[in-house]
CSV table of C-alpha atoms and ligand atoms in Angstrom, one decimal:
chain,number,residue,atom,x,y,z
E,236,UNK,CA,-247.7,6.4,-182.1
E,237,UNK,CA,-245.9,4.9,-179.1
E,238,UNK,CA,-243.7,7.0,-176.9
E,239,UNK,CA,-240.7,5.1,-178.2
E,240,UNK,CA,-241.6,6.0,-181.8
E,241,UNK,CA,-241.9,9.7,-180.8
E,242,UNK,CA,-238.6,9.5,-179.0
E,243,UNK,CA,-236.9,8.2,-182.1
E,244,UNK,CA,-237.9,11.4,-183.9
E,245,UNK,CA,-236.4,13.6,-181.2
E,246,UNK,CA,-232.8,14.5,-182.3
E,247,UNK,CA,-231.8,14.6,-178.7
E,248,UNK,CA,-232.4,10.9,-178.3
E,249,UNK,CA,-231.7,9.7,-181.9
E,250,UNK,CA,-228.5,7.9,-180.9
E,251,UNK,CA,-230.0,5.7,-178.2
E,252,UNK,CA,-230.5,2.0,-178.6
E,253,UNK,CA,-234.1,0.6,-178.7
E,254,UNK,CA,-233.5,-0.7,-175.2
E,255,UNK,CA,-232.4,2.7,-173.8
E,256,UNK,CA,-235.4,4.3,-175.6
E,257,UNK,CA,-237.8,1.9,-174.0
E,258,UNK,CA,-236.3,2.7,-170.6
E,259,UNK,CA,-236.8,6.4,-171.4
E,260,UNK,CA,-240.4,5.8,-172.6
E,261,UNK,CA,-241.2,4.2,-169.2
E,262,UNK,CA,-240.4,7.4,-167.3
E,263,UNK,CA,-242.2,9.8,-169.6
E,264,UNK,CA,-245.7,10.9,-169.0
E,265,UNK,CA,-248.0,12.2,-171.7
E,266,UNK,CA,-250.1,15.4,-171.2
E,267,UNK,CA,-252.5,17.2,-173.5
E,268,UNK,CA,-252.6,21.0,-173.7
E,269,UNK,CA,-255.4,22.8,-175.5
E,270,UNK,CA,-254.6,25.7,-177.9
E,271,UNK,CA,-253.7,28.9,-176.0
E,272,UNK,CA,-253.1,27.1,-172.6
E,273,UNK,CA,-250.0,28.1,-170.7
E,274,UNK,CA,-247.7,25.2,-170.3
E,275,UNK,CA,-244.9,26.9,-168.4
E,276,UNK,CA,-245.0,30.3,-166.6
E,277,UNK,CA,-241.9,32.5,-166.6
E,278,UNK,CA,-240.4,32.7,-163.1
E,279,UNK,CA,-242.0,29.4,-161.9
E,280,UNK,CA,-239.6,26.8,-160.5
E,281,UNK,CA,-238.7,24.1,-163.1
E,282,UNK,CA,-239.5,20.5,-162.3
E,283,UNK,CA,-239.6,18.9,-165.8
E,284,UNK,CA,-238.5,18.8,-169.4
E,285,UNK,CA,-241.1,18.7,-172.2
E,286,UNK,CA,-241.0,17.1,-175.6
E,287,UNK,CA,-243.5,18.1,-178.3
E,288,UNK,CA,-245.1,14.8,-179.5
E,289,UNK,CA,-247.7,16.6,-181.6
E,290,UNK,CA,-248.8,20.2,-182.0
E,291,UNK,CA,-247.0,23.6,-181.8
E,292,UNK,CA,-245.9,25.8,-178.9
E,293,UNK,CA,-244.4,29.3,-178.6
E,294,UNK,CA,-241.7,30.5,-176.2
E,295,UNK,CA,-242.7,34.0,-175.2
E,296,UNK,CA,-241.8,37.0,-173.0
E,297,UNK,CA,-244.7,39.1,-171.9
E,298,UNK,CA,-244.2,42.7,-170.9
E,299,UNK,CA,-246.1,44.5,-168.1
E,300,UNK,CA,-248.3,46.2,-170.8
E,301,UNK,CA,-249.2,42.7,-172.1
E,302,UNK,CA,-247.1,43.0,-175.3
E,303,UNK,CA,-245.6,39.6,-176.3
E,304,UNK,CA,-242.3,38.8,-178.0
E,305,UNK,CA,-242.0,35.3,-179.4
E,306,UNK,CA,-238.5,33.9,-178.8
E,307,UNK,CA,-239.1,30.6,-180.6
E,308,UNK,CA,-241.8,28.4,-182.1
E,309,UNK,CA,-241.5,24.7,-181.6
E,310,UNK,CA,-243.1,21.7,-183.2
E,311,UNK,CA,-242.9,17.9,-183.3
E,312,UNK,CA,-239.7,16.5,-181.8
E,313,UNK,CA,-238.6,19.8,-180.2
E,314,UNK,CA,-238.0,20.0,-176.5
E,315,UNK,CA,-238.2,22.8,-174.0
E,316,UNK,CA,-237.9,23.4,-170.2
E,317,UNK,CA,-234.3,22.2,-170.0
E,318,UNK,CA,-232.8,25.6,-168.9
E,319,UNK,CA,-234.4,25.6,-165.4
E,320,UNK,CA,-233.3,22.0,-164.9
E,321,UNK,CA,-229.7,22.7,-165.9
E,322,UNK,CA,-229.1,25.9,-163.8
E,323,UNK,CA,-231.7,25.5,-161.1
E,324,UNK,CA,-233.0,29.0,-161.9
E,325,UNK,CA,-236.7,29.8,-162.5
E,326,UNK,CA,-238.3,29.3,-165.9
E,327,UNK,CA,-236.8,31.9,-168.3
E,328,UNK,CA,-240.0,32.4,-170.4
E,329,UNK,CA,-243.6,31.4,-170.8
E,330,UNK,CA,-244.4,28.5,-173.1
E,331,UNK,CA,-247.9,28.6,-174.6
E,332,UNK,CA,-249.7,26.1,-176.9
E,333,UNK,CA,-250.3,27.6,-180.3
E,334,UNK,CA,-252.4,24.5,-181.3
E,335,UNK,CA,-253.9,21.7,-179.3
E,336,UNK,CA,-250.7,19.9,-178.3
E,337,UNK,CA,-249.6,16.6,-176.9
E,338,UNK,CA,-246.4,16.6,-174.8
E,339,UNK,CA,-244.1,14.1,-173.2
E,340,UNK,CA,-243.0,15.1,-169.8
E,341,UNK,CA,-239.7,14.0,-168.2
E,342,UNK,CA,-239.3,14.8,-164.5
E,343,UNK,CA,-236.2,16.6,-163.3
E,344,UNK,CA,-234.6,13.6,-161.5
E,345,UNK,CA,-235.2,11.3,-164.6
E,346,UNK,CA,-233.8,14.0,-166.9
E,347,UNK,CA,-230.7,14.4,-164.8
E,348,UNK,CA,-230.2,10.6,-164.5
E,349,UNK,CA,-230.5,10.2,-168.3
E,350,UNK,CA,-228.0,13.0,-169.0
E,351,UNK,CA,-225.5,11.6,-166.6
E,352,UNK,CA,-226.1,8.1,-167.9
E,353,UNK,CA,-225.8,8.9,-171.6
E,354,UNK,CA,-223.0,11.4,-172.4
E,355,UNK,CA,-224.2,11.4,-176.0
E,356,UNK,CA,-227.4,13.0,-174.8
E,357,UNK,CA,-225.4,15.7,-173.0
E,358,UNK,CA,-223.5,16.4,-176.1
E,359,UNK,CA,-226.6,16.7,-178.2
E,360,UNK,CA,-228.2,18.9,-175.6
E,361,UNK,CA,-225.2,21.2,-175.9
E,362,UNK,CA,-225.5,21.2,-179.6
E,363,UNK,CA,-229.2,22.3,-179.5
E,364,UNK,CA,-228.4,24.9,-176.8
E,365,UNK,CA,-225.6,26.3,-179.1
E,366,UNK,CA,-228.0,26.4,-182.1
E,367,UNK,CA,-230.5,28.3,-179.9
E,368,UNK,CA,-227.8,30.7,-178.9
E,369,UNK,CA,-226.9,31.3,-182.6
E,370,UNK,CA,-230.5,32.0,-183.4
E,371,UNK,CA,-230.8,34.4,-180.4
E,372,UNK,CA,-227.6,36.2,-181.6
E,373,UNK,CA,-229.1,36.4,-185.1
E,374,UNK,CA,-232.3,37.9,-183.6
E,375,UNK,CA,-230.4,40.5,-181.5
E,376,UNK,CA,-228.3,41.4,-184.6
E,377,UNK,CA,-231.5,41.7,-186.7
E,378,UNK,CA,-233.1,44.0,-184.1
E,379,UNK,CA,-230.2,46.3,-184.0
E,380,UNK,CA,-228.9,46.2,-187.6
E,381,UNK,CA,-231.9,45.6,-189.8
E,382,UNK,CA,-235.0,47.7,-190.6
E,383,UNK,CA,-238.4,46.0,-190.5
E,384,UNK,CA,-238.3,44.9,-194.1
E,385,UNK,CA,-235.0,43.2,-193.5
E,386,UNK,CA,-236.2,41.5,-190.3
E,387,UNK,CA,-239.3,40.2,-192.2
E,388,UNK,CA,-237.1,39.1,-195.0
E,389,UNK,CA,-234.8,37.2,-192.7
E,390,UNK,CA,-237.7,35.5,-190.9
E,391,UNK,CA,-239.3,34.4,-194.2
E,392,UNK,CA,-236.0,32.9,-195.4
E,393,UNK,CA,-235.5,31.1,-192.1
E,394,UNK,CA,-239.1,29.7,-192.2
E,395,UNK,CA,-238.7,28.6,-195.9
E,396,UNK,CA,-235.4,26.8,-194.9
E,397,UNK,CA,-237.3,25.1,-192.1
E,398,UNK,CA,-240.0,23.9,-194.5
E,399,UNK,CA,-237.3,22.8,-197.0
E,400,UNK,CA,-238.4,24.8,-200.0
E,401,UNK,CA,-239.6,28.2,-201.3
E,402,UNK,CA,-243.1,27.8,-199.8
E,403,UNK,CA,-243.9,28.6,-196.2
E,404,UNK,CA,-247.0,26.6,-195.3
E,405,UNK,CA,-247.0,27.3,-191.6
E,406,UNK,CA,-250.0,29.6,-190.9
E,407,UNK,CA,-248.7,33.0,-189.8
E,408,UNK,CA,-250.7,36.0,-189.1
E,409,UNK,CA,-249.1,39.4,-189.5
E,410,UNK,CA,-249.7,39.8,-185.7
E,411,UNK,CA,-247.6,36.6,-185.1
E,412,UNK,CA,-244.9,37.8,-187.5
E,413,UNK,CA,-244.8,41.1,-185.6
E,414,UNK,CA,-244.4,39.3,-182.3
E,415,UNK,CA,-241.5,37.2,-183.8
E,416,UNK,CA,-239.5,40.2,-185.0
E,417,UNK,CA,-240.4,42.8,-182.3
E,418,UNK,CA,-242.6,45.1,-184.4
E,419,UNK,CA,-246.3,46.0,-184.8
E,420,UNK,CA,-248.9,44.3,-186.9
E,421,UNK,CA,-249.5,47.5,-189.0
E,422,UNK,CA,-245.8,47.8,-189.8
E,423,UNK,CA,-245.5,44.2,-190.7
E,424,UNK,CA,-248.5,44.4,-193.0
E,425,UNK,CA,-246.9,47.4,-194.7
E,426,UNK,CA,-243.6,45.5,-195.1
E,427,UNK,CA,-245.3,42.4,-196.5
E,428,UNK,CA,-247.2,44.6,-199.1
E,429,UNK,CA,-243.9,46.1,-200.1
E,430,UNK,CA,-242.2,42.7,-200.5
E,431,UNK,CA,-245.1,41.6,-202.7
E,432,UNK,CA,-245.0,44.8,-204.8
E,433,UNK,CA,-241.2,44.3,-205.3
E,434,UNK,CA,-241.8,40.7,-206.5
E,435,UNK,CA,-239.8,39.2,-203.7
E,436,UNK,CA,-242.7,37.1,-202.3
E,437,UNK,CA,-246.3,36.0,-203.2
E,438,UNK,CA,-248.9,35.5,-200.6
E,439,UNK,CA,-252.2,33.6,-200.5
E,440,UNK,CA,-254.5,32.9,-197.6
E,441,UNK,CA,-252.8,29.6,-197.2
E,442,UNK,CA,-249.1,30.3,-197.8
E,443,UNK,CA,-246.3,32.6,-198.5
E,444,UNK,CA,-243.9,31.8,-201.5
E,445,UNK,CA,-240.5,33.1,-201.9
E,446,UNK,CA,-240.1,34.4,-205.5
E,447,UNK,CA,-236.7,36.1,-205.3
E,448,UNK,CA,-234.5,34.5,-202.7
E,449,UNK,CA,-231.4,36.7,-203.6
E,450,UNK,CA,-233.5,39.9,-203.3
E,451,UNK,CA,-234.8,38.8,-199.8
E,452,UNK,CA,-231.3,37.7,-198.7
E,453,UNK,CA,-229.9,41.1,-199.7
E,454,UNK,CA,-232.6,42.9,-197.6
E,455,UNK,CA,-231.8,40.5,-194.8
E,456,UNK,CA,-228.1,41.3,-195.0
E,457,UNK,CA,-227.1,37.7,-195.6
E,458,UNK,CA,-225.7,35.4,-198.3
E,459,UNK,CA,-228.2,33.0,-199.9
D,294,CMP,P1,-236.9,27.0,-169.1
D,294,CMP,O1,-236.2,28.3,-168.8
D,294,CMP,O2,-236.8,25.9,-168.1
D,294,CMP,O3,-238.4,27.3,-169.4
D,294,CMP,C1,-238.7,28.1,-170.6
D,294,CMP,C2,-238.1,27.4,-171.8
D,294,CMP,O4,-238.2,28.1,-173.0
D,294,CMP,C3,-236.6,27.3,-171.6
D,294,CMP,O5,-236.3,26.5,-170.5
D,294,CMP,C4,-236.1,26.9,-173.0
D,294,CMP,O6,-236.4,25.5,-173.2
D,294,CMP,C5,-237.1,27.7,-173.8
D,294,CMP,N1,-236.4,28.9,-174.3
D,294,CMP,C6,-236.1,30.1,-173.6
D,294,CMP,N2,-235.4,31.0,-174.4
D,294,CMP,C7,-235.4,30.4,-175.6
D,294,CMP,C8,-234.8,30.9,-176.8
D,294,CMP,N3,-234.3,32.1,-177.0
D,294,CMP,N4,-234.9,30.0,-177.9
D,294,CMP,C9,-235.5,28.8,-177.8
D,294,CMP,N5,-236.0,28.4,-176.6
D,294,CMP,C10,-236.0,29.1,-175.5
């Protein structure tokens, strides 16, 4: 797929004309990152924005004891690395490839020129940042207000919405779920078992299916 085709799938650029997209594609560089490689290090200076062309990455904070909390998982069409370009502060988190990934890289100067030159991009950028703030608010709320079953329930509902149906096909280990909701693998395994026993979900090696959405939503303290 050409860089222009990839850009058309990126919500940030979806309003641009083919001519503008081609101009953009000219200044993008493609880079490959193998699974588990670190793409950005927290506290490094920021010199570029990254767009996921193929693959999957996670945004993580790593504590001094090596424990990881996953702030976000991103896939095709998502972008990251904008924060350090906007406020000139160091990178706010690590970004690590969860699968072999192909990324498009936009250098700082080109990013700034594009945002200034296309106010619609600036507005879309704001929209994505606001969505991320909402998700971060929901996560903080979940950490303070919900028990582990509720946090797992909320995560599963969000992932099901993301995949557009009751089945979550993204491969998720209990360890990864634990890192996404700030818990331990053992506690998550216990919570998953309980959700299965209560008939709220079904799990196979390949996927998790939501069986009772209302029940999960009530655990997650939300409306369906
Ligand atoms: P930057 O700080 O430049 O580098 C790390 C990137 O991770 C950051 O830009 C964002 O793109 C991304 N990031 C940081 N925190 C979050 C979050 N809470 N949700 C989604 N993405 C984030």
